[in-house]
Short mmCIF file of C-alpha atoms in Angstrom, two decimals:
data_model
loop_
_atom_site.label_atom_id
_atom_site.label_comp_id
_atom_site.label_asym_id
_atom_site.label_seq_id
_atom_site.Cartn_x
_atom_site.Cartn_y
_atom_site.Cartn_z
CA MET A 22 0.00 0.00 0.00
CA SER A 23 1.29 3.48 -0.86
CA LEU A 24 2.18 5.96 1.85
CA LYS A 25 -0.58 8.30 0.72
CA LYS A 26 -3.28 5.59 1.10
CA SER A 27 -1.84 4.50 4.46
CA ILE A 28 -2.05 8.09 5.73
CA LYS A 29 -5.64 8.47 4.58
CA GLN A 30 -6.66 5.24 6.30
CA LEU A 31 -4.92 6.29 9.51
CA GLN A 32 -6.54 9.72 9.53
CA LYS A 33 -9.98 8.22 8.96
CA ARG A 34 -9.51 5.58 11.66
CA GLU A 35 -7.74 7.66 14.33
CA HIS A 36 -9.05 11.15 13.47
CA ILE A 37 -5.45 12.42 13.29
CA THR A 38 -5.07 15.76 11.55
CA GLN A 39 -2.28 16.31 9.06
CA ASP A 40 -0.65 18.84 11.41
CA GLU A 41 -0.55 16.28 14.24
CA LEU A 42 0.80 13.63 11.87
CA LEU A 43 3.59 15.95 10.74
CA ARG A 44 4.52 16.72 14.34
CA ARG A 45 4.56 13.03 15.28
CA LEU A 46 6.70 12.05 12.31
CA GLY A 47 9.04 15.03 12.43
CA CYS A 48 8.61 15.52 8.67
CA SER A 49 7.84 18.54 6.54
CA ARG A 50 4.56 18.70 4.64
CA SER A 51 6.31 18.44 1.28
CA SER A 52 8.40 15.38 2.22
CA LEU A 53 5.33 13.59 3.58
CA MET A 54 3.39 13.97 0.34
CA GLU A 55 6.29 13.03 -1.97
CA ARG A 56 5.80 9.44 -3.06
CA ASN A 57 9.52 8.64 -3.15
CA SER A 58 10.42 10.16 0.21
CA ASP A 59 12.25 7.31 1.97
CA ASP A 60 12.61 9.27 5.23
CA ALA A 61 8.86 9.98 5.43
CA GLN A 62 8.03 6.35 4.62
CA ALA A 63 10.44 5.10 7.31
CA ALA A 64 9.09 7.57 9.90
CA PHE A 65 5.49 6.53 9.18
CA GLN A 66 6.33 2.82 9.54
CA LEU A 67 8.17 3.43 12.82
CA ALA A 68 5.24 5.39 14.25
CA PHE A 69 2.30 3.34 13.08
CA GLY A 70 3.73 -0.05 12.07
CA SER A 71 3.37 -2.04 8.90
CA ASP A 72 0.05 -3.24 7.51
CA SER A 73 0.56 -6.66 9.11
CA GLY A 74 1.51 -5.05 12.43
CA ARG A 75 4.82 -6.94 12.77
CA ILE A 76 7.66 -4.86 14.20
CA SER A 77 10.30 -6.71 12.19
CA GLU A 78 8.80 -5.41 8.94
CA ALA A 79 9.51 -1.80 9.90
CA PRO A 80 12.43 -0.23 7.99
CA SER A 81 16.06 -0.81 8.89
CA PHE A 82 18.34 1.98 10.06
CA LYS A 83 20.95 3.51 7.78
CA ASN A 84 23.97 2.29 9.72
CA GLU A 85 25.16 1.00 13.09
CA GLU A 86 26.23 4.47 14.21
CA GLU A 87 22.73 5.88 13.66
CA LEU A 88 21.16 2.92 15.46
CA GLU A 89 23.48 3.26 18.47
CA LYS A 90 22.73 6.97 18.76
CA ILE A 91 18.97 6.33 18.79
CA LEU A 92 19.40 3.39 21.19
CA MET A 93 21.04 5.68 23.75
CA TRP A 94 17.97 7.92 23.56
CA VAL A 95 15.43 5.05 23.61
CA ARG A 96 16.97 3.41 26.71
CA LYS A 97 15.98 6.45 28.76
CA PHE A 98 12.33 5.37 28.47
CA PRO A 99 10.98 3.20 31.35
CA ILE A 100 11.48 0.05 29.24
CA ARG A 101 11.01 -2.58 31.95
CA ALA A 102 7.85 -0.97 33.30
CA LEU A 103 6.35 -0.75 29.80
CA GLN A 104 7.26 -4.39 29.15
CA LYS A 105 5.53 -5.49 32.37
CA MET A 106 2.43 -3.58 31.27
CA GLY A 107 2.52 -5.31 27.88
CA HIS A 108 3.11 -2.17 25.82
CA ILE A 109 6.54 -3.30 24.60
CA PRO A 110 7.42 -6.93 23.75
CA GLU A 111 9.69 -8.82 26.14
CA ASN A 112 13.29 -9.66 25.24
CA VAL A 113 13.56 -7.29 22.27
CA LYS A 114 16.97 -5.72 21.68
CA ASP A 115 18.65 -3.08 19.59
CA ALA A 116 16.71 -2.23 16.40
CA ASP A 117 13.57 -4.11 17.47
CA LEU A 118 13.57 -2.26 20.80
CA VAL A 119 13.80 1.07 19.00
CA ARG A 120 10.94 0.14 16.70
CA ALA A 121 8.81 -1.09 19.62
CA VAL A 122 9.26 2.17 21.57
CA PHE A 123 8.60 4.35 18.52
CA LYS A 124 5.45 2.37 17.70
CA PHE A 125 4.18 2.59 21.31
CA MET A 126 4.78 6.35 21.41
CA GLN A 127 3.45 6.77 17.83
CA ILE A 128 6.40 8.91 16.80
CA GLY A 129 8.52 8.57 13.68
CA SER A 130 11.77 10.17 14.81
CA ILE A 131 13.45 11.93 17.70
CA ALA A 132 12.42 15.19 16.03
CA GLY A 133 8.82 13.93 16.05
CA PHE A 134 9.12 13.24 19.78
CA GLU A 135 10.48 16.74 20.41
CA ASN A 136 7.68 18.28 18.35
CA TYR A 137 4.80 16.35 19.86
CA TYR A 138 5.90 15.94 23.47
CA CYS A 139 7.64 19.32 23.70
CA ALA A 140 5.97 20.05 27.07
CA THR A 141 8.05 17.29 28.67
CA LEU A 142 11.42 18.53 27.37
CA PRO A 143 12.16 21.06 30.17
CA SER A 144 11.97 18.18 32.69
CA ALA A 145 14.88 16.02 33.80
CA ASN A 146 13.11 12.87 32.53
CA PRO A 147 11.38 13.81 29.26
CA GLN A 148 11.14 10.23 27.94
CA THR A 149 9.64 8.93 31.19
CA TYR A 150 7.09 11.73 31.50
CA ALA A 151 6.18 11.44 27.80
CA ALA A 152 5.58 7.69 28.27
CA TRP A 153 3.37 8.50 31.28
CA ILE A 154 1.33 10.91 29.13
CA ARG A 155 1.16 8.32 26.35
CA LEU A 156 -0.44 5.83 28.77
CA GLY A 157 -3.08 8.46 29.47
CA GLU A 158 -3.65 9.10 25.76
CA LEU A 159 -4.44 5.42 25.27
CA GLN A 160 -7.31 5.74 27.77
CA VAL A 161 -9.05 8.58 25.95
CA LYS A 162 -10.97 8.15 22.73
CA ARG A 163 -10.46 10.74 20.05
CA LEU A 164 -13.36 12.92 18.96
CA ALA A 165 -14.22 13.14 15.28
CA THR A 166 -15.78 16.58 15.81
CA GLU A 167 -14.24 19.86 16.92
CA PHE A 168 -14.47 21.02 20.53
CA THR A 169 -15.51 24.57 21.42
CA PRO A 170 -15.12 25.30 25.13
CA ASP A 171 -18.04 26.98 26.88
CA ARG A 172 -16.05 29.45 28.97
CA ASN A 173 -18.93 30.48 31.24
CA ALA A 174 -19.91 26.89 32.01
CA ILE A 175 -16.31 25.87 32.72
CA ILE A 176 -15.62 28.83 35.03
CA SER A 177 -18.92 28.21 36.83
CA ASN A 178 -17.85 24.61 37.48
CA LEU A 179 -14.41 25.72 38.68
CA LYS A 180 -15.96 28.13 41.18
CA PHE A 181 -18.16 25.29 42.43
CA LEU A 182 -15.12 23.03 42.86
CA ARG A 183 -13.28 25.48 45.12
CA THR A 184 -16.09 25.60 47.66
CA ASN A 185 -15.93 24.13 51.13
CA THR A 186 -19.69 23.96 51.66
CA PHE A 187 -20.58 20.73 49.84
CA PHE A 188 -17.67 18.33 49.91
CA HIS A 189 -15.04 19.23 52.49
CA ASN A 190 -14.54 15.54 53.30
CA LYS A 191 -15.71 13.95 50.04
CA ASP A 192 -13.90 12.62 46.98
CA ILE A 193 -12.96 15.82 45.18
CA ARG A 194 -11.33 13.93 42.28
CA ASN A 195 -14.56 12.17 41.29
CA ILE A 196 -16.57 15.37 41.72
CA SER A 197 -14.05 17.25 39.56
CA ARG A 198 -14.16 14.52 36.92
CA GLU A 199 -17.95 14.70 36.70
CA ALA A 200 -18.04 18.51 36.67
CA LEU A 201 -15.45 18.84 33.90
CA HIS A 202 -16.83 15.94 31.85
CA ALA A 203 -20.09 17.89 31.61
CA CYS A 204 -18.03 20.62 29.90
CA GLY A 205 -16.31 18.25 27.46
CA ILE A 206 -13.02 17.95 29.39
CA GLU A 207 -11.61 14.53 30.28
CA LEU A 208 -9.99 14.16 33.71
CA ILE A 209 -8.02 10.90 34.06
CA GLU A 210 -5.55 9.33 36.48
CA VAL A 211 -2.48 7.29 35.52
CA GLU A 212 -0.06 5.51 37.81
CA PRO A 213 3.37 7.22 37.65
CA PHE A 214 6.64 5.42 36.94
CA LEU A 215 9.09 4.83 39.77
CA THR A 216 11.95 5.94 37.50
CA ALA A 217 11.06 9.64 37.82
CA PRO A 218 9.59 12.00 40.43
CA THR A 219 5.79 12.08 40.39
CA PRO A 220 4.43 14.87 38.15
CA ILE A 221 1.70 17.09 39.56
CA CYS A 222 -0.43 17.31 36.43
CA ALA A 223 -0.38 17.32 32.62
CA PHE A 224 -2.68 18.99 30.11
CA TYR A 225 -2.78 18.04 26.44
CA TRP A 226 -5.10 17.46 23.49
CA ARG A 227 -6.21 14.02 22.32
CA GLY A 228 -7.33 14.98 18.84
CA SER A 229 -10.18 17.43 19.50
CA ARG A 230 -10.61 16.37 23.13
CA PRO A 231 -8.91 18.31 25.97
CA VAL A 232 -7.40 15.99 28.60
CA ILE A 233 -6.17 16.73 32.13
CA GLN A 234 -4.05 13.93 33.58
CA PHE A 235 -3.11 13.40 37.23
CA PRO A 236 -1.01 10.69 38.88
CA THR A 237 -2.86 8.21 41.09
CA THR A 238 -0.77 9.29 44.08
CA LYS A 239 -2.37 11.44 46.78
CA MET A 240 -1.75 15.19 47.04
CA GLU A 241 -3.07 18.09 49.09
CA ASP A 242 -6.46 19.45 48.05
CA SER A 243 -5.04 22.93 47.50
CA LYS A 244 -2.27 21.58 45.25
CA PHE A 245 -4.75 19.42 43.33
CA LEU A 246 -7.13 22.32 42.66
CA ASP A 247 -4.31 24.71 41.77
CA ALA A 248 -2.93 22.23 39.19
CA LEU A 249 -6.43 21.49 37.86
CA PHE A 250 -7.30 25.17 37.42
CA HIS A 251 -3.87 25.83 35.85
CA ALA A 252 -4.57 23.17 33.21
CA VAL A 253 -8.04 24.59 32.50
CA GLY A 254 -6.38 28.00 32.17
CA HIS A 255 -4.32 26.62 29.26
CA LEU A 256 -7.52 25.45 27.60
CA LEU A 257 -9.40 28.74 27.98
CA LEU A 258 -6.52 31.14 27.37
CA HIS A 259 -4.69 29.29 24.58
CA ALA A 260 -7.10 26.69 23.21
CA LYS A 261 -5.45 24.08 20.96
CA HIS A 262 -2.07 25.80 21.05
CA THR A 263 -0.38 24.65 24.23
CA SER A 264 0.07 21.69 26.52
CA CYS A 265 1.72 21.68 29.91
CA LEU A 266 3.43 19.38 32.38
CA GLN A 267 3.59 20.59 35.97
CA LEU A 268 6.46 19.23 38.02
CA GLY A 269 6.51 21.71 40.90
CA ALA A 270 5.23 25.07 42.04
CA LEU A 271 7.20 28.32 42.23
CA SER A 272 6.54 30.86 44.92
CA GLN A 273 4.59 33.99 44.01
CA GLN A 274 7.74 36.09 44.36
CA ALA A 275 9.69 33.82 42.01
CA LYS A 276 6.90 33.97 39.43
CA ILE A 277 6.82 37.76 39.49
CA SER A 278 10.61 38.06 39.25
CA GLU A 279 10.68 35.77 36.21
CA MET A 280 8.06 37.68 34.24
CA HIS A 281 10.50 40.05 32.53
CA ALA A 282 13.00 37.37 31.46
CA ALA A 283 10.46 34.67 30.56
CA ARG A 284 10.35 32.99 27.16
CA PRO A 285 6.99 32.89 25.30
CA GLU A 286 6.14 29.37 26.56
CA GLU A 287 7.00 30.45 30.12
CA ILE A 288 4.67 33.44 29.78
CA LEU A 289 1.85 31.03 28.86
CA GLU A 290 2.57 29.10 32.06
CA LEU A 291 2.52 32.29 34.12
CA GLU A 292 -0.78 33.36 32.56
CA ALA A 293 -2.30 29.98 33.39
CA ASP A 294 -0.96 30.36 36.95
CA ARG A 295 -2.63 33.77 37.31
CA PHE A 296 -5.90 32.36 35.99
CA ALA A 297 -5.78 29.54 38.55
CA GLN A 298 -4.90 31.86 41.42
CA ASP A 299 -7.73 34.28 40.57
CA ILE A 300 -10.34 31.50 40.46
CA LEU A 301 -9.11 29.88 43.67
CA LEU A 302 -9.03 33.15 45.60
CA SER A 303 -9.74 36.53 44.00
CA GLU A 304 -7.49 39.53 44.59
CA ALA A 305 -10.21 41.22 46.69
CA GLU A 306 -10.63 38.11 48.84
CA GLU A 307 -6.87 37.77 49.26
CA CYS A 308 -6.56 41.41 50.37
CA GLU A 309 -9.38 41.01 52.89
CA LEU A 310 -7.72 37.86 54.29
CA ILE A 311 -4.30 39.51 54.57
CA CYS A 312 -5.71 42.67 56.14
CA CYS A 313 -7.10 40.54 58.97
CA GLY A 314 -3.54 39.93 60.18
CA ARG A 315 -4.36 36.98 62.46
CA PHE A 316 -2.93 34.32 60.18
CA ASN A 317 -1.88 31.86 62.86
CA GLU A 318 -5.33 31.62 64.45
CA ARG A 319 -7.49 28.68 63.45
CA ARG A 320 -10.65 30.73 63.87
CA CYS A 321 -9.35 33.20 61.28
CA ILE A 322 -9.03 30.45 58.65
CA GLN A 323 -12.40 28.97 59.62
CA HIS A 324 -14.10 32.38 59.49
CA PHE A 325 -12.84 33.33 56.03
CA SER A 326 -13.42 29.80 54.74
CA GLY A 327 -17.10 30.30 55.54
CA VAL A 328 -17.25 33.89 54.27
CA PHE A 329 -15.61 33.10 50.91
CA HIS A 330 -17.11 29.58 50.60
CA VAL A 331 -13.65 28.21 49.92
CA ARG A 332 -11.83 25.15 51.20
CA PRO A 333 -9.64 26.15 54.21
CA GLY A 334 -6.60 24.41 52.72
CA ILE A 335 -6.66 26.93 49.87
CA LEU A 336 -6.43 29.82 52.34
CA VAL A 337 -3.51 28.23 54.21
CA GLU A 338 -1.66 27.53 50.94
CA ARG A 339 -2.16 31.11 49.70
CA LEU A 340 -0.86 32.59 52.95
CA GLN A 341 2.17 30.31 52.72
CA GLN A 342 2.81 31.38 49.12
CA GLN A 343 2.69 35.00 50.24
CA GLY A 344 5.15 34.32 53.07
CA LYS A 345 2.58 35.11 55.75
CA LEU A 346 2.59 31.58 57.19
CA ASN A 347 5.44 29.18 57.84
CA ARG A 348 5.38 25.98 55.76
CA ARG A 349 5.54 23.98 59.00
CA THR A 350 2.54 25.62 60.63
CA LEU A 351 0.03 23.51 62.58
CA LEU A 352 -2.62 24.94 60.27
CA ASN A 353 -1.46 22.47 57.62
CA ASP A 354 -3.98 20.02 59.07
CA PHE A 355 -6.63 22.07 57.21
CA LYS A 356 -5.18 20.61 54.02
CA ILE A 357 -6.73 17.29 52.99
CA ALA A 358 -5.03 14.52 51.00
CA VAL A 359 -7.12 13.81 47.88
#
């Protein structure tokens, strides 16, 4: 079967756009559509396999030096964990291992990996985090239709999720999943790999479907909501243009100091941070809380939690971010593991 027919079948079956295909393969538009482009043909076979599905039928590499260079990169993936899960065949070596990893990740080259999983590249373990995201992608079905976010409905649901009134001691993850699903956003959980620190959250697009992915490990309610709202901020502020992988949180002072020297992608992160902070606790509410001055008193947190209808852990976290409370304060027991 020709490359052109294979591409058409793939796009019809998987709802993959040509732009996504180009990013996954690491090819230019012209090279992909040229019938005699060996590089494009090889990249497509590595990413999506041969018609019969056998790894051994994928193309060979140009020489041993090229294979060894790619092997060094491939071995940084969590190979053993993926083999135990059944995503990569057991006992494959060298070229077959490379082909198996590329097929699992659905990428056609290292350039395709860098294009498609670019959000993971600033991390210390880009291959491991990208594999973690890939496991999440496999859980989510692609949409054949376009997605248009209803901003008002989404923000209304976010404001509901921050409240303390209804579910202070209930499963906030399931409630968040149901609330966002009603707005067309998938919220999923994937077990993290032991070969890298646990990520806080990832946001990406699965075709036309926005996906927010969390690890199955527990985290504080304030951290969970902050990461969740940050991801939704990417969707509402920069729909279909950005993805993000959150590995840690900077202090408010650090965020402000980095604004002037930030690269464009860092500015997008900072804008999503501001969106999350404003939804969690508005500037007016924050000022009223700080003006109270009695940060170390439990009754202060309880009072403003009731006044603002916000989970008390959010107030404690905000005061800690502002340097008003010590990170080791006894008020940390207001934070709930979710």
